[in-house]
mmCIF file of C-alpha atoms in Angstrom:
data_model
loop_
_atom_site.group_PDB
_atom_site.id
_atom_site.type_symbol
_atom_site.label_atom_id
_atom_site.label_comp_id
_atom_site.label_asym_id
_atom_site.label_seq_id
_atom_site.Cartn_x
_atom_site.Cartn_y
_atom_site.Cartn_z
ATOM 1 C CA UNK E 1 -36.258 -1.400 -55.851
ATOM 2 C CA UNK E 2 -33.117 0.416 -56.998
ATOM 3 C CA UNK E 3 -32.333 4.114 -56.561
ATOM 4 C CA UNK E 4 -33.720 5.163 -59.949
ATOM 5 C CA UNK E 5 -36.976 3.313 -59.366
ATOM 6 C CA UNK E 6 -37.277 4.851 -55.925
ATOM 7 C CA UNK E 7 -36.727 8.370 -57.287
ATOM 8 C CA UNK E 8 -39.364 7.830 -59.966
ATOM 9 C CA UNK E 9 -41.812 6.502 -57.378
ATOM 10 C CA UNK E 10 -41.166 9.497 -55.128
ATOM 11 C CA UNK E 11 -41.807 11.937 -57.975
ATOM 12 C CA UNK E 12 -45.029 10.133 -58.870
ATOM 13 C CA UNK E 13 -46.254 10.013 -55.290
ATOM 14 C CA UNK E 14 -45.435 13.668 -54.639
ATOM 15 C CA UNK E 15 -47.329 14.724 -57.762
ATOM 16 C CA UNK E 16 -50.274 12.507 -56.834
ATOM 17 C CA UNK E 17 -50.458 13.842 -53.269
ATOM 18 C CA UNK E 18 -50.282 17.423 -54.520
ATOM 19 C CA UNK E 19 -53.534 16.888 -56.388
ATOM 20 C CA UNK E 20 -55.517 14.513 -54.173
ATOM 21 C CA UNK E 21 -56.230 13.762 -50.525
ATOM 22 C CA UNK E 22 -58.552 11.584 -48.467
ATOM 23 C CA UNK E 23 -60.659 9.027 -50.341
ATOM 24 C CA UNK E 24 -59.405 10.303 -53.710
ATOM 25 C CA UNK E 25 -55.804 9.720 -52.642
ATOM 26 C CA UNK E 26 -56.707 6.257 -51.338
ATOM 27 C CA UNK E 27 -57.970 5.384 -54.805
ATOM 28 C CA UNK E 28 -54.882 6.856 -56.494
ATOM 29 C CA UNK E 29 -52.510 4.958 -54.206
ATOM 30 C CA UNK E 30 -54.403 1.741 -54.849
ATOM 31 C CA UNK E 31 -54.030 2.278 -58.607
ATOM 32 C CA UNK E 32 -50.289 2.827 -58.105
ATOM 33 C CA UNK E 33 -50.026 -0.550 -56.365
ATOM 34 C CA UNK E 34 -49.945 0.466 -52.701
ATOM 35 C CA UNK E 35 -51.144 -2.954 -51.398
ATOM 36 C CA UNK E 36 -48.434 -4.718 -53.409
ATOM 37 C CA UNK E 37 -45.768 -2.216 -52.313
ATOM 38 C CA UNK E 38 -46.773 -2.705 -48.683
ATOM 39 C CA UNK E 39 -46.565 -6.481 -49.008
ATOM 40 C CA UNK E 40 -43.347 -6.675 -51.048
ATOM 41 C CA UNK E 41 -41.395 -3.427 -50.484
ATOM 42 C CA UNK E 42 -42.597 -2.204 -47.081
ATOM 43 C CA UNK E 43 -39.117 -1.100 -45.963
ATOM 44 C CA UNK E 44 -39.064 1.371 -48.857
ATOM 45 C CA UNK E 45 -42.746 2.126 -49.398
ATOM 46 C CA UNK E 46 -43.789 2.943 -45.825
ATOM 47 C CA UNK E 47 -41.123 5.591 -45.064
ATOM 48 C CA UNK E 48 -41.581 7.133 -48.521
ATOM 49 C CA UNK E 49 -45.386 7.282 -48.552
ATOM 50 C CA UNK E 50 -45.794 8.503 -44.999
ATOM 51 C CA UNK E 51 -42.984 11.073 -45.189
ATOM 52 C CA UNK E 52 -44.538 12.515 -48.329
ATOM 53 C CA UNK E 53 -47.951 12.660 -46.652
ATOM 54 C CA UNK E 54 -46.324 14.902 -44.064
ATOM 55 C CA UNK E 55 -44.424 17.058 -46.523
ATOM 56 C CA UNK E 56 -47.395 17.614 -48.847
ATOM 57 C CA UNK E 57 -50.072 17.983 -46.162
ATOM 58 C CA UNK E 58 -52.230 15.314 -47.815
ATOM 59 C CA UNK E 59 -53.827 12.438 -45.929
ATOM 60 C CA UNK E 60 -54.962 8.898 -46.682
ATOM 61 C CA UNK E 61 -56.215 5.922 -44.691
ATOM 62 C CA UNK E 62 -53.069 3.873 -45.310
ATOM 63 C CA UNK E 63 -52.270 3.636 -41.594
ATOM 64 C CA UNK E 64 -55.080 1.077 -41.375
ATOM 65 C CA UNK E 65 -53.286 -1.070 -43.941
ATOM 66 C CA UNK E 66 -49.951 -0.910 -42.132
ATOM 67 C CA UNK E 67 -51.461 -2.028 -38.826
ATOM 68 C CA UNK E 68 -53.561 -4.729 -40.515
ATOM 69 C CA UNK E 69 -50.516 -6.010 -42.398
ATOM 70 C CA UNK E 70 -48.595 -6.438 -39.143
ATOM 71 C CA UNK E 71 -51.611 -8.158 -37.598
ATOM 72 C CA UNK E 72 -51.649 -10.516 -40.616
ATOM 73 C CA UNK E 73 -55.166 -9.477 -41.514
ATOM 74 C CA UNK E 74 -56.629 -8.489 -44.880
ATOM 75 C CA UNK E 75 -55.900 -4.883 -45.803
ATOM 76 C CA UNK E 76 -58.640 -2.527 -46.918
ATOM 77 C CA UNK E 77 -60.585 -2.611 -43.644
ATOM 78 C CA UNK E 78 -60.578 -0.283 -40.619
ATOM 79 C CA UNK E 79 -59.931 -1.118 -36.993
ATOM 80 C CA UNK E 80 -59.957 0.725 -33.647
ATOM 81 C CA UNK E 81 -56.667 2.474 -32.873
ATOM 82 C CA UNK E 82 -55.513 3.625 -29.419
ATOM 83 C CA UNK E 83 -55.206 7.342 -28.830
ATOM 84 C CA UNK E 84 -53.576 9.235 -25.979
ATOM 85 C CA UNK E 85 -55.830 9.766 -22.969
ATOM 86 C CA UNK E 86 -57.176 6.221 -23.000
ATOM 87 C CA UNK E 87 -59.578 6.696 -25.907
ATOM 88 C CA UNK E 88 -59.891 4.796 -29.183
ATOM 89 C CA UNK E 89 -60.472 6.167 -32.658
ATOM 90 C CA UNK E 90 -61.161 4.843 -36.133
ATOM 91 C CA UNK E 91 -59.659 6.229 -39.331
ATOM 92 C CA UNK E 92 -62.712 6.202 -41.592
ATOM 93 C CA UNK E 93 -61.980 5.238 -45.188
ATOM 94 C CA UNK E 94 -64.912 6.991 -46.858
ATOM 95 C CA UNK E 95 -63.867 10.407 -45.545
ATOM 96 C CA UNK E 96 -66.742 10.851 -43.113
ATOM 97 C CA UNK E 97 -66.282 11.279 -39.365
ATOM 98 C CA UNK E 98 -68.397 12.387 -36.443
ATOM 99 C CA UNK E 99 -65.796 14.318 -34.489
ATOM 100 C CA UNK E 100 -62.827 16.354 -35.728
ATOM 101 C CA UNK E 101 -61.769 18.376 -32.692
ATOM 102 C CA UNK E 102 -58.227 19.307 -33.746
ATOM 103 C CA UNK E 103 -57.632 18.675 -37.437
ATOM 104 C CA UNK E 104 -60.810 19.121 -39.510
ATOM 105 C CA UNK E 105 -59.192 17.408 -42.491
ATOM 106 C CA UNK E 106 -58.634 14.020 -40.845
ATOM 107 C CA UNK E 107 -61.572 11.559 -40.859
ATOM 108 C CA UNK E 108 -61.110 10.308 -37.298
ATOM 109 C CA UNK E 109 -64.027 9.338 -35.089
ATOM 110 C CA UNK E 110 -64.159 8.107 -31.531
ATOM 111 C CA UNK E 111 -65.148 4.454 -31.104
ATOM 112 C CA UNK E 112 -65.477 1.894 -28.338
ATOM 113 C CA UNK E 113 -62.267 0.400 -27.007
ATOM 114 C CA UNK E 114 -60.769 -2.203 -29.294
ATOM 115 C CA UNK E 115 -58.733 -5.287 -28.640
ATOM 116 C CA UNK E 116 -55.007 -5.728 -28.625
ATOM 117 C CA UNK E 117 -53.345 -4.875 -31.936
ATOM 118 C CA UNK E 118 -49.643 -4.822 -32.872
ATOM 119 C CA UNK E 119 -48.413 -1.242 -32.959
ATOM 120 C CA UNK E 120 -44.752 -1.309 -34.006
ATOM 121 C CA UNK E 121 -45.264 -0.884 -37.758
ATOM 122 C CA UNK E 122 -47.962 1.721 -37.246
ATOM 123 C CA UNK E 123 -45.748 3.704 -34.891
ATOM 124 C CA UNK E 124 -42.898 3.710 -37.379
ATOM 125 C CA UNK E 125 -45.263 4.812 -40.142
ATOM 126 C CA UNK E 126 -46.657 7.649 -38.024
ATOM 127 C CA UNK E 127 -43.114 8.607 -37.096
ATOM 128 C CA UNK E 128 -42.270 9.115 -40.766
ATOM 129 C CA UNK E 129 -45.479 11.117 -41.228
ATOM 130 C CA UNK E 130 -44.581 13.337 -38.280
ATOM 131 C CA UNK E 131 -41.062 13.748 -39.651
ATOM 132 C CA UNK E 132 -42.445 14.908 -43.003
ATOM 133 C CA UNK E 133 -44.793 17.313 -41.260
ATOM 134 C CA UNK E 134 -41.920 18.751 -39.250
ATOM 135 C CA UNK E 135 -39.804 19.203 -42.370
ATOM 136 C CA UNK E 136 -42.696 20.979 -44.084
ATOM 137 C CA UNK E 137 -42.924 23.450 -41.178
ATOM 138 C CA UNK E 138 -39.165 23.977 -41.205
ATOM 139 C CA UNK E 139 -39.296 24.667 -44.945
ATOM 140 C CA UNK E 140 -42.011 27.300 -44.485
ATOM 141 C CA UNK E 141 -40.050 29.034 -41.718
ATOM 142 C CA UNK E 142 -36.808 28.914 -43.698
ATOM 143 C CA UNK E 143 -38.401 30.531 -46.747
ATOM 144 C CA UNK E 144 -39.916 33.194 -44.520
ATOM 145 C CA UNK E 145 -36.620 34.279 -42.953
ATOM 146 C CA UNK E 146 -34.875 34.280 -46.334
ATOM 147 C CA UNK E 147 -37.551 36.382 -48.015
ATOM 148 C CA UNK E 148 -38.468 38.909 -45.302
ATOM 149 C CA UNK E 149 -36.495 41.885 -43.976
ATOM 150 C CA UNK E 150 -36.653 43.756 -40.688
ATOM 151 C CA UNK E 151 -34.704 46.892 -39.721
ATOM 152 C CA UNK E 152 -33.055 46.804 -43.119
ATOM 153 C CA UNK E 153 -31.689 43.281 -42.638
ATOM 154 C CA UNK E 154 -32.930 39.840 -43.747
ATOM 155 C CA UNK E 155 -34.598 37.937 -40.931
ATOM 156 C CA UNK E 156 -32.152 35.094 -41.558
ATOM 157 C CA UNK E 157 -29.374 37.264 -40.151
ATOM 158 C CA UNK E 158 -30.909 37.391 -36.643
ATOM 159 C CA UNK E 159 -29.189 34.938 -34.348
ATOM 160 C CA UNK E 160 -32.255 34.123 -32.235
ATOM 161 C CA UNK E 161 -34.168 32.939 -35.299
ATOM 162 C CA UNK E 162 -31.205 30.981 -36.589
ATOM 163 C CA UNK E 163 -30.965 29.169 -33.228
ATOM 164 C CA UNK E 164 -34.635 28.163 -33.351
ATOM 165 C CA UNK E 165 -34.315 26.800 -36.854
ATOM 166 C CA UNK E 166 -31.082 25.003 -35.980
ATOM 167 C CA UNK E 167 -32.702 23.357 -32.950
ATOM 168 C CA UNK E 168 -35.612 22.243 -35.121
ATOM 169 C CA UNK E 169 -33.267 20.802 -37.734
ATOM 170 C CA UNK E 170 -31.292 18.840 -35.124
ATOM 171 C CA UNK E 171 -34.483 17.428 -33.603
ATOM 172 C CA UNK E 172 -35.743 16.280 -37.010
ATOM 173 C CA UNK E 173 -32.403 14.721 -37.952
ATOM 174 C CA UNK E 174 -32.329 12.844 -34.653
ATOM 175 C CA UNK E 175 -35.864 11.575 -35.223
ATOM 176 C CA UNK E 176 -34.956 10.362 -38.708
ATOM 177 C CA UNK E 177 -31.972 8.477 -37.316
ATOM 178 C CA UNK E 178 -34.203 6.817 -34.715
ATOM 179 C CA UNK E 179 -36.768 5.850 -37.353
ATOM 180 C CA UNK E 180 -34.105 4.414 -39.637
ATOM 181 C CA UNK E 181 -32.658 2.317 -36.800
ATOM 182 C CA UNK E 182 -36.005 1.061 -35.428
ATOM 183 C CA UNK E 183 -36.311 -2.700 -35.975
ATOM 184 C CA UNK E 184 -38.387 -3.999 -33.059
ATOM 185 C CA UNK E 185 -41.196 -2.912 -30.737
ATOM 186 C CA UNK E 186 -38.897 -0.928 -28.443
ATOM 187 C CA UNK E 187 -37.172 0.785 -31.346
ATOM 188 C CA UNK E 188 -40.531 1.706 -32.887
ATOM 189 C CA UNK E 189 -41.755 3.069 -29.550
ATOM 190 C CA UNK E 190 -38.692 5.280 -29.127
ATOM 191 C CA UNK E 191 -38.729 6.366 -32.777
ATOM 192 C CA UNK E 192 -42.379 7.437 -32.614
ATOM 193 C CA UNK E 193 -41.654 9.353 -29.401
ATOM 194 C CA UNK E 194 -38.650 11.087 -30.978
ATOM 195 C CA UNK E 195 -40.617 11.971 -34.119
ATOM 196 C CA UNK E 196 -43.533 13.333 -32.112
ATOM 197 C CA UNK E 197 -41.250 15.455 -29.970
ATOM 198 C CA UNK E 198 -39.392 16.717 -33.062
ATOM 199 C CA UNK E 199 -42.637 17.665 -34.835
ATOM 200 C CA UNK E 200 -43.882 19.540 -31.776
ATOM 201 C CA UNK E 201 -40.509 21.280 -31.498
ATOM 202 C CA UNK E 202 -40.845 22.300 -35.141
ATOM 203 C CA UNK E 203 -44.368 23.600 -34.535
ATOM 204 C CA UNK E 204 -43.257 25.706 -31.570
ATOM 205 C CA UNK E 205 -40.120 27.180 -33.109
ATOM 206 C CA UNK E 206 -41.509 27.721 -36.594
ATOM 207 C CA UNK E 207 -44.549 29.475 -35.156
ATOM 208 C CA UNK E 208 -42.216 31.846 -33.320
ATOM 209 C CA UNK E 209 -40.103 32.422 -36.421
ATOM 210 C CA UNK E 210 -43.128 33.218 -38.589
ATOM 211 C CA UNK E 211 -44.636 35.525 -35.977
ATOM 212 C CA UNK E 212 -48.129 36.885 -36.513
ATOM 213 C CA UNK E 213 -48.448 35.609 -40.068
ATOM 214 C CA UNK E 214 -48.134 32.044 -38.806
ATOM 215 C CA UNK E 215 -51.344 32.422 -36.803
ATOM 216 C CA UNK E 216 -53.482 33.357 -39.790
ATOM 217 C CA UNK E 217 -55.838 30.899 -41.460
ATOM 218 C CA UNK E 218 -54.455 31.931 -44.837
ATOM 219 C CA UNK E 219 -50.955 30.694 -44.027
ATOM 220 C CA UNK E 220 -50.126 27.031 -44.516
ATOM 221 C CA UNK E 221 -48.371 26.577 -41.173
ATOM 222 C CA UNK E 222 -51.472 26.125 -39.030
ATOM 223 C CA UNK E 223 -52.540 23.066 -41.003
ATOM 224 C CA UNK E 224 -49.211 21.361 -40.324
ATOM 225 C CA UNK E 225 -49.382 22.308 -36.640
ATOM 226 C CA UNK E 226 -52.861 20.772 -36.349
ATOM 227 C CA UNK E 227 -51.663 17.662 -38.159
ATOM 228 C CA UNK E 228 -48.674 17.275 -35.826
ATOM 229 C CA UNK E 229 -50.844 17.599 -32.719
ATOM 230 C CA UNK E 230 -53.279 14.922 -33.895
ATOM 231 C CA UNK E 231 -50.696 12.456 -35.203
ATOM 232 C CA UNK E 232 -48.581 12.759 -32.072
ATOM 233 C CA UNK E 233 -51.469 11.422 -29.995
ATOM 234 C CA UNK E 234 -52.257 8.485 -32.284
ATOM 235 C CA UNK E 235 -50.809 5.143 -31.107
ATOM 236 C CA UNK E 236 -49.271 6.943 -28.130
ATOM 237 C CA UNK E 237 -48.057 10.498 -27.700
ATOM 238 C CA UNK E 238 -44.409 11.427 -27.272
ATOM 239 C CA UNK E 239 -45.038 12.007 -23.556
ATOM 240 C CA UNK E 240 -46.871 8.702 -23.050
ATOM 241 C CA UNK E 241 -44.315 6.692 -25.006
ATOM 242 C CA UNK E 242 -41.421 8.264 -23.108
ATOM 243 C CA UNK E 243 -43.053 7.180 -19.861
ATOM 244 C CA UNK E 244 -43.633 3.719 -21.291
ATOM 245 C CA UNK E 245 -39.985 3.482 -22.296
ATOM 246 C CA UNK E 246 -38.935 4.543 -18.796
ATOM 247 C CA UNK E 247 -41.140 1.878 -17.222
ATOM 248 C CA UNK E 248 -39.618 -0.690 -19.586
ATOM 249 C CA UNK E 249 -36.093 0.273 -18.565
ATOM 250 C CA UNK E 250 -36.968 0.045 -14.875
ATOM 251 C CA UNK E 251 -38.636 -3.331 -15.351
ATOM 252 C CA UNK E 252 -35.779 -4.876 -17.319
ATOM 253 C CA UNK E 253 -32.976 -3.106 -15.500
ATOM 254 C CA UNK E 254 -31.033 -2.364 -18.664
ATOM 255 C CA UNK E 255 -31.137 -0.205 -21.773
ATOM 256 C CA UNK E 256 -31.518 -2.170 -25.032
ATOM 257 C CA UNK E 257 -28.961 -1.640 -27.767
ATOM 258 C CA UNK E 258 -30.749 0.064 -30.649
ATOM 259 C CA UNK E 259 -27.843 0.670 -32.997
ATOM 260 C CA UNK E 260 -24.528 -1.133 -33.364
ATOM 261 C CA UNK E 261 -21.837 1.494 -33.909
#
């Protein structure tokens, strides 16, 4: 897929996600050739689809397909996925779910513990989703400080707010670099941890930048915050994965080389 084809695909996906979510988006992605893209162009399709899910706030059950593809199983099914705290969940494809404690939009339900499943591809995919969610929050906060004034000055001129936005931007850029470099299980683990931490950093700082308006149900920010909290816990939270990485380093006695400079 060349650059022009990728740009056209991104425009099509963004437009599709702006008008559909859940089961409707699953059907639209299938009509656009998602199974074929996953099988033949996964290095391009996965980062693009999942980042746009984060940026647009839409959701689809495509994480099931990514994990099933790595497990060399037929796509289109569901399977139990580990969640932080030692529980297991299922991403329901028909849009129904029994429990939605954090993000009412996501069709997740608690299920009995599943067997061992490969997690590297799923962690990378979730990392891109978290990155897109973080960038969406940063975009909302940036527009707010450019549009609003306080004490006769634009909010963007206040150094404290600029520092929060700068810290968020650096965290997101670092997460993207980790996701781009991730090629094995350890790289995927660290990339998912970095993306989760960056998304939570974005949620914290952007909430502070937006102030009271960011707490209202009418503002878009709270939906991205909820999404970041839920996705961070899926397939291992940033805190859990950081501990796992530390245990790995202690066990092997060395730090693996992730990027050749």
